[in-house]
């Protein structure tokens, strides 16, 4: 889970790649750098992440079977909400209990 600002969007084949500025990593099992690529496994723009806006994102690390592809993937059942101070507060409270 991290808060990020969408910098750019690009369609690559049947997928969408977002360039994201990582603002605040809340809970992560793999290291995040200040800028990451976030992949969505469709080209329709779902979920609709708009450039310049901040979101609270729950993504997962995707490594393929051959161990040649390592990326951050926002799955269909992933969490992508516009960032608000309320969302930030809820994540911080949940982190204390988990």
XYZ file of C-alpha atoms in Angstrom, residues 3 5 11 13-14 25-27 30 33 36 41 49-50 52 57 61 67 75 80 87-88 92 97:
24
model
C 0.343 6.898 -1.814
C 1.018 10.715 -7.828
C -0.362 1.920 -23.452
C 0.498 -3.740 -26.079
C -2.559 -4.977 -24.179
C 4.851 3.908 1.339
C 2.496 2.707 4.057
C 2.952 -1.031 4.083
C 9.217 -5.203 -1.341
C 11.955 3.751 -4.959
C 8.013 3.333 -10.074
C -3.246 -5.750 -17.218
C -6.055 6.937 -12.930
C -5.587 10.535 -14.051
C -1.359 14.747 -11.884
C -2.810 2.243 -4.256
C 4.709 -7.529 -6.973
C 12.085 -14.938 -12.978
C -4.708 -6.410 -10.226
C -7.013 2.468 -6.181
C -7.836 7.660 3.411
C -4.403 8.381 4.833
C -2.317 4.576 9.359
C -3.604 -3.081 14.213
